[in-house]
Every structure is written in structure tokens, then in C-alpha cells.
Amino acid sequence: SNESMEFLQEFYETTLRKLEETKNERLWFKTNLKLCKLLFDAKEFPRMHLILRELYKSCQNEDGTVDQRKGTQLLEVYSIEIQMYTAQKNTKKLKELYTKALKVTSAIPHPRILGVIRECGGKMYMTERHWENAATDFFEAFKSYDEAGSARRVQCLKYLVLAN
């Protein structure tokens, strides 16, 4: 319900303020991701975008370059942003994010995160009629979702059949 959504948002925001005071970076990051997911479910993309910017900043060094030690967190941010741009049907941004996500090598992400990224790639390749690449990405997404125990695996299997 709308009331519980507002309560959760308030809860996350209060928690984030306290975490900033105590300098608990990892918990701050995870809480912001949860808030992003909540905003995504509510389709509050402008607010979500602001939080994504903060999350990106936390994955950078002082000079603005990517902190290689934070590859896993970076992929988590890419994953939620990919979901946002998929919902908005912003193909140009999706392609950009997909390419960036595949270049991150210093990460050991959760299989669900990889599933989201690969599913995005598969859909992108399908719209470009690159069937072989689409099939490869849908298969990788299927394997990742399967490992994560996600129901999305069935959807990816259907896409895989379509791409072949």
C-alpha cells in the first residue's frame, strides 16, 4: 500500500542519515540500494536517479576514476540502473550501461546481478537482430538466474528459444 511505501521510504532515509553520521559505508551503500529498489517499484525514477548518482560517487576514487576495489558494488548499481532504463525503454542508455558493466573485471557479483546485466544484453541484441549474441546472453542470464534461484530464469529460457 501507499502508506507502507511512505513509511519504508522514511525508515530508509532516517537510517541513511544515521549511517552517514557513523561513517558505516557498506551499510550506507546497501541501504541506498534498497531505497533505490523501493523507488523503482514505485516508478519514482527522478528520485532514484539522484540516489544512483550518490552510489556511483561512492564507487569512485578522489580523482573521479573507478575504485577497482569496488567492482562488485559498481555492478550492483549498474544492475538497478539497467532495470530503471529498461522500464523507461531507454535503449541508448541501456547499451552504454551494458558495455560498461561487461568491462568491470574486479568483481564477484551475486548471480542475480549478472542475470539482470546479461538479460539486458540479450534484449538489446534481439532488437538489433544479432540473434547469436542474444542467444549467448540469454543463456548466460538463464544460468545466473538459475544459480540465484530466481524465477526470471524461465523468462530467459523463453527469450533464448526466441533468439535461436
PDB file of C-alpha atoms in Angstrom:
ATOM      1  CA  SER A   1       0.000   0.000   0.000  1.00  0.00           C
ATOM      2  CA  ASN A   2       0.964   3.638  -0.421  1.00  0.00           C
ATOM      3  CA  GLU A   3       1.130   4.193   3.348  1.00  0.00           C
ATOM      4  CA  SER A   4       3.589   1.359   3.947  1.00  0.00           C
ATOM      5  CA  MET A   5       5.654   2.572   0.965  1.00  0.00           C
ATOM      6  CA  GLU A   6       5.931   6.037   2.522  1.00  0.00           C
ATOM      7  CA  PHE A   7       6.803   4.503   5.885  1.00  0.00           C
ATOM      8  CA  LEU A   8       9.572   2.407   4.303  1.00  0.00           C
ATOM      9  CA  GLN A   9      10.985   5.424   2.469  1.00  0.00           C
ATOM     10  CA  GLU A  10      11.038   7.423   5.700  1.00  0.00           C
ATOM     11  CA  PHE A  11      12.643   4.487   7.502  1.00  0.00           C
ATOM     12  CA  TYR A  12      15.406   4.166   4.885  1.00  0.00           C
ATOM     13  CA  GLU A  13      16.060   7.905   4.839  1.00  0.00           C
ATOM     14  CA  THR A  14      16.332   8.069   8.653  1.00  0.00           C
ATOM     15  CA  THR A  15      18.635   5.046   8.627  1.00  0.00           C
ATOM     16  CA  LEU A  16      20.800   6.651   5.917  1.00  0.00           C
ATOM     17  CA  ARG A  17      21.221   9.856   7.950  1.00  0.00           C
ATOM     18  CA  LYS A  18      22.416   7.840  10.952  1.00  0.00           C
ATOM     19  CA  LEU A  19      24.743   5.713   8.828  1.00  0.00           C
ATOM     20  CA  GLU A  20      26.335   8.838   7.365  1.00  0.00           C
ATOM     21  CA  GLU A  21      26.988  10.124  10.887  1.00  0.00           C
ATOM     22  CA  THR A  22      28.603   6.835  11.929  1.00  0.00           C
ATOM     23  CA  LYS A  23      30.536   6.513   8.642  1.00  0.00           C
ATOM     24  CA  ASN A  24      29.333   2.941   8.022  1.00  0.00           C
ATOM     25  CA  GLU A  25      29.968   2.976   4.271  1.00  0.00           C
ATOM     26  CA  ARG A  26      28.983  -0.599   3.442  1.00  0.00           C
ATOM     27  CA  LEU A  27      25.664  -0.445   5.249  1.00  0.00           C
ATOM     28  CA  TRP A  28      25.013   3.033   3.792  1.00  0.00           C
ATOM     29  CA  PHE A  29      25.569   1.583   0.304  1.00  0.00           C
ATOM     30  CA  LYS A  30      23.268  -1.426   0.870  1.00  0.00           C
ATOM     31  CA  THR A  31      20.535   0.751   2.398  1.00  0.00           C
ATOM     32  CA  ASN A  32      20.691   3.147  -0.563  1.00  0.00           C
ATOM     33  CA  LEU A  33      20.342   0.168  -2.927  1.00  0.00           C
ATOM     34  CA  LYS A  34      17.254  -0.980  -1.019  1.00  0.00           C
ATOM     35  CA  LEU A  35      15.821   2.548  -1.215  1.00  0.00           C
ATOM     36  CA  CYS A  36      16.534   2.554  -4.967  1.00  0.00           C
ATOM     37  CA  LYS A  37      14.624  -0.720  -5.335  1.00  0.00           C
ATOM     38  CA  LEU A  38      11.704   0.742  -3.398  1.00  0.00           C
ATOM     39  CA  LEU A  39      11.697   3.855  -5.605  1.00  0.00           C
ATOM     40  CA  PHE A  40      11.965   1.628  -8.693  1.00  0.00           C
ATOM     41  CA  ASP A  41       8.886  -0.340  -7.611  1.00  0.00           C
ATOM     42  CA  ALA A  42       7.060   2.982  -7.105  1.00  0.00           C
ATOM     43  CA  LYS A  43       8.359   4.192 -10.505  1.00  0.00           C
ATOM     44  CA  GLU A  44       9.869   7.290  -8.871  1.00  0.00           C
ATOM     45  CA  PHE A  45      12.681   7.492 -11.416  1.00  0.00           C
ATOM     46  CA  PRO A  46      13.835  11.108 -10.809  1.00  0.00           C
ATOM     47  CA  ARG A  47      14.444  10.425  -7.079  1.00  0.00           C
ATOM     48  CA  MET A  48      16.015   7.099  -7.953  1.00  0.00           C
ATOM     49  CA  HIS A  49      18.385   8.848 -10.354  1.00  0.00           C
ATOM     50  CA  LEU A  50      19.636  11.148  -7.570  1.00  0.00           C
ATOM     51  CA  ILE A  51      20.436   8.187  -5.314  1.00  0.00           C
ATOM     52  CA  LEU A  52      22.158   6.375  -8.187  1.00  0.00           C
ATOM     53  CA  ARG A  53      24.472   9.375  -8.578  1.00  0.00           C
ATOM     54  CA  GLU A  54      25.424   9.153  -4.890  1.00  0.00           C
ATOM     55  CA  LEU A  55      26.035   5.416  -5.244  1.00  0.00           C
ATOM     56  CA  TYR A  56      28.286   5.995  -8.258  1.00  0.00           C
ATOM     57  CA  LYS A  57      30.262   8.593  -6.317  1.00  0.00           C
ATOM     58  CA  SER A  58      30.846   6.061  -3.550  1.00  0.00           C
ATOM     59  CA  CYS A  59      32.424   3.707  -6.135  1.00  0.00           C
ATOM     60  CA  GLN A  60      34.987   6.298  -7.254  1.00  0.00           C
ATOM     61  CA  ASN A  61      38.403   7.420  -6.105  1.00  0.00           C
ATOM     62  CA  GLU A  62      39.071  11.055  -5.155  1.00  0.00           C
ATOM     63  CA  ASP A  63      40.078  11.844  -8.771  1.00  0.00           C
ATOM     64  CA  GLY A  64      36.780  10.509 -10.180  1.00  0.00           C
ATOM     65  CA  THR A  65      38.160   7.247 -11.571  1.00  0.00           C
ATOM     66  CA  VAL A  66      36.514   3.912 -10.719  1.00  0.00           C
ATOM     67  CA  ASP A  67      37.780   2.394  -7.472  1.00  0.00           C
ATOM     68  CA  GLN A  68      38.831  -1.095  -8.624  1.00  0.00           C
ATOM     69  CA  ARG A  69      38.191  -2.466  -5.132  1.00  0.00           C
ATOM     70  CA  LYS A  70      34.501  -1.628  -5.522  1.00  0.00           C
ATOM     71  CA  GLY A  71      33.737  -3.543  -8.723  1.00  0.00           C
ATOM     72  CA  THR A  72      31.044  -5.655  -7.100  1.00  0.00           C
ATOM     73  CA  GLN A  73      29.210  -2.589  -5.759  1.00  0.00           C
ATOM     74  CA  LEU A  74      29.531  -0.888  -9.146  1.00  0.00           C
ATOM     75  CA  LEU A  75      27.849  -3.857 -10.837  1.00  0.00           C
ATOM     76  CA  GLU A  76      25.018  -3.666  -8.290  1.00  0.00           C
ATOM     77  CA  VAL A  77      24.486  -0.008  -9.222  1.00  0.00           C
ATOM     78  CA  TYR A  78      24.611  -0.849 -12.948  1.00  0.00           C
ATOM     79  CA  SER A  79      22.060  -3.608 -12.357  1.00  0.00           C
ATOM     80  CA  ILE A  80      19.446  -1.391 -10.696  1.00  0.00           C
ATOM     81  CA  GLU A  81      20.062   1.374 -13.237  1.00  0.00           C
ATOM     82  CA  ILE A  82      19.650  -1.135 -16.090  1.00  0.00           C
ATOM     83  CA  GLN A  83      16.283  -2.104 -14.596  1.00  0.00           C
ATOM     84  CA  MET A  84      15.273   1.571 -14.463  1.00  0.00           C
ATOM     85  CA  TYR A  85      16.257   2.249 -18.086  1.00  0.00           C
ATOM     86  CA  THR A  86      14.554  -0.980 -19.190  1.00  0.00           C
ATOM     87  CA  ALA A  87      11.320   0.239 -17.587  1.00  0.00           C
ATOM     88  CA  GLN A  88      11.785   3.605 -19.328  1.00  0.00           C
ATOM     89  CA  LYS A  89      12.674   1.881 -22.635  1.00  0.00           C
ATOM     90  CA  ASN A  90      15.856   3.976 -22.942  1.00  0.00           C
ATOM     91  CA  THR A  91      17.825   1.745 -25.329  1.00  0.00           C
ATOM     92  CA  LYS A  92      20.719   4.179 -25.769  1.00  0.00           C
ATOM     93  CA  LYS A  93      21.460   4.290 -22.011  1.00  0.00           C
ATOM     94  CA  LEU A  94      20.976   0.518 -21.715  1.00  0.00           C
ATOM     95  CA  LYS A  95      23.590  -0.145 -24.384  1.00  0.00           C
ATOM     96  CA  GLU A  96      26.007   2.216 -22.653  1.00  0.00           C
ATOM     97  CA  LEU A  97      25.494   0.584 -19.238  1.00  0.00           C
ATOM     98  CA  TYR A  98      25.686  -2.946 -20.618  1.00  0.00           C
ATOM     99  CA  THR A  99      29.046  -2.167 -22.237  1.00  0.00           C
ATOM    100  CA  LYS A 100      30.364  -0.577 -19.022  1.00  0.00           C
ATOM    101  CA  ALA A 101      29.144  -3.498 -16.909  1.00  0.00           C
ATOM    102  CA  LEU A 102      30.959  -6.067 -19.058  1.00  0.00           C
ATOM    103  CA  LYS A 103      34.203  -4.115 -18.654  1.00  0.00           C
ATOM    104  CA  VAL A 104      34.164  -4.470 -14.854  1.00  0.00           C
ATOM    105  CA  THR A 105      36.609  -7.269 -14.140  1.00  0.00           C
ATOM    106  CA  SER A 106      37.384  -6.716 -10.456  1.00  0.00           C
ATOM    107  CA  ALA A 107      34.052  -8.041  -9.212  1.00  0.00           C
ATOM    108  CA  ILE A 108      32.463 -11.163  -7.805  1.00  0.00           C
ATOM    109  CA  PRO A 109      28.794 -10.210  -8.146  1.00  0.00           C
ATOM    110  CA  HIS A 110      25.716 -12.064  -6.960  1.00  0.00           C
ATOM    111  CA  PRO A 111      24.378 -14.290  -9.789  1.00  0.00           C
ATOM    112  CA  ARG A 112      21.111 -12.290  -9.863  1.00  0.00           C
ATOM    113  CA  ILE A 113      23.079  -9.122 -10.703  1.00  0.00           C
ATOM    114  CA  LEU A 114      24.814 -10.893 -13.591  1.00  0.00           C
ATOM    115  CA  GLY A 115      21.448 -12.234 -14.728  1.00  0.00           C
ATOM    116  CA  VAL A 116      19.997  -8.720 -14.969  1.00  0.00           C
ATOM    117  CA  ILE A 117      23.007  -7.474 -16.947  1.00  0.00           C
ATOM    118  CA  ARG A 118      23.043 -10.432 -19.358  1.00  0.00           C
ATOM    119  CA  GLU A 119      19.267 -10.352 -19.863  1.00  0.00           C
ATOM    120  CA  CYS A 120      19.602  -6.684 -20.783  1.00  0.00           C
ATOM    121  CA  GLY A 121      22.291  -7.597 -23.314  1.00  0.00           C
ATOM    122  CA  GLY A 122      20.133 -10.327 -24.790  1.00  0.00           C
ATOM    123  CA  LYS A 123      17.176  -7.983 -25.268  1.00  0.00           C
ATOM    124  CA  MET A 124      19.448  -5.318 -26.729  1.00  0.00           C
ATOM    125  CA  TYR A 125      20.937  -7.782 -29.231  1.00  0.00           C
ATOM    126  CA  MET A 126      17.462  -9.028 -30.162  1.00  0.00           C
ATOM    127  CA  THR A 127      16.303  -5.525 -31.066  1.00  0.00           C
ATOM    128  CA  GLU A 128      19.421  -5.212 -33.250  1.00  0.00           C
ATOM    129  CA  ARG A 129      18.694  -8.655 -34.768  1.00  0.00           C
ATOM    130  CA  HIS A 130      22.039 -10.076 -33.591  1.00  0.00           C
ATOM    131  CA  TRP A 131      20.489 -13.445 -32.774  1.00  0.00           C
ATOM    132  CA  GLU A 132      23.652 -15.355 -31.886  1.00  0.00           C
ATOM    133  CA  ASN A 133      24.809 -12.716 -29.375  1.00  0.00           C
ATOM    134  CA  ALA A 134      21.267 -12.526 -27.975  1.00  0.00           C
ATOM    135  CA  ALA A 135      21.133 -16.303 -27.512  1.00  0.00           C
ATOM    136  CA  THR A 136      24.528 -16.287 -25.756  1.00  0.00           C
ATOM    137  CA  ASP A 137      23.456 -13.535 -23.347  1.00  0.00           C
ATOM    138  CA  PHE A 138      20.073 -15.144 -22.620  1.00  0.00           C
ATOM    139  CA  PHE A 139      21.817 -18.442 -21.878  1.00  0.00           C
ATOM    140  CA  GLU A 140      24.266 -16.683 -19.522  1.00  0.00           C
ATOM    141  CA  ALA A 141      21.321 -14.871 -17.886  1.00  0.00           C
ATOM    142  CA  PHE A 142      19.467 -18.171 -17.532  1.00  0.00           C
ATOM    143  CA  LYS A 143      22.485 -19.812 -15.841  1.00  0.00           C
ATOM    144  CA  SER A 144      22.904 -16.861 -13.461  1.00  0.00           C
ATOM    145  CA  TYR A 145      19.211 -16.695 -12.546  1.00  0.00           C
ATOM    146  CA  ASP A 146      19.163 -20.470 -12.100  1.00  0.00           C
ATOM    147  CA  GLU A 147      22.126 -20.278  -9.721  1.00  0.00           C
ATOM    148  CA  ALA A 148      20.388 -17.465  -7.820  1.00  0.00           C
ATOM    149  CA  GLY A 149      17.138 -19.442  -7.668  1.00  0.00           C
ATOM    150  CA  SER A 150      15.271 -16.666  -9.474  1.00  0.00           C
ATOM    151  CA  ALA A 151      12.021 -17.239 -11.349  1.00  0.00           C
ATOM    152  CA  ARG A 152      13.368 -14.931 -14.105  1.00  0.00           C
ATOM    153  CA  ARG A 153      15.222 -17.974 -15.453  1.00  0.00           C
ATOM    154  CA  VAL A 154      12.012 -19.217 -17.105  1.00  0.00           C
ATOM    155  CA  GLN A 155      11.570 -15.882 -18.913  1.00  0.00           C
ATOM    156  CA  CYS A 156      15.182 -16.004 -20.125  1.00  0.00           C
ATOM    157  CA  LEU A 157      14.681 -19.542 -21.374  1.00  0.00           C
ATOM    158  CA  LYS A 158      11.705 -18.327 -23.437  1.00  0.00           C
ATOM    159  CA  TYR A 159      13.824 -15.472 -24.818  1.00  0.00           C
ATOM    160  CA  LEU A 160      16.606 -17.961 -25.593  1.00  0.00           C
ATOM    161  CA  VAL A 161      14.191 -20.065 -27.664  1.00  0.00           C
ATOM    162  CA  LEU A 162      13.029 -16.920 -29.489  1.00  0.00           C
ATOM    163  CA  ALA A 163      16.592 -15.849 -30.244  1.00  0.00           C
ATOM    164  CA  ASN A 164      17.503 -19.230 -31.733  1.00  0.00           C
TER     165      ASN A 164
END
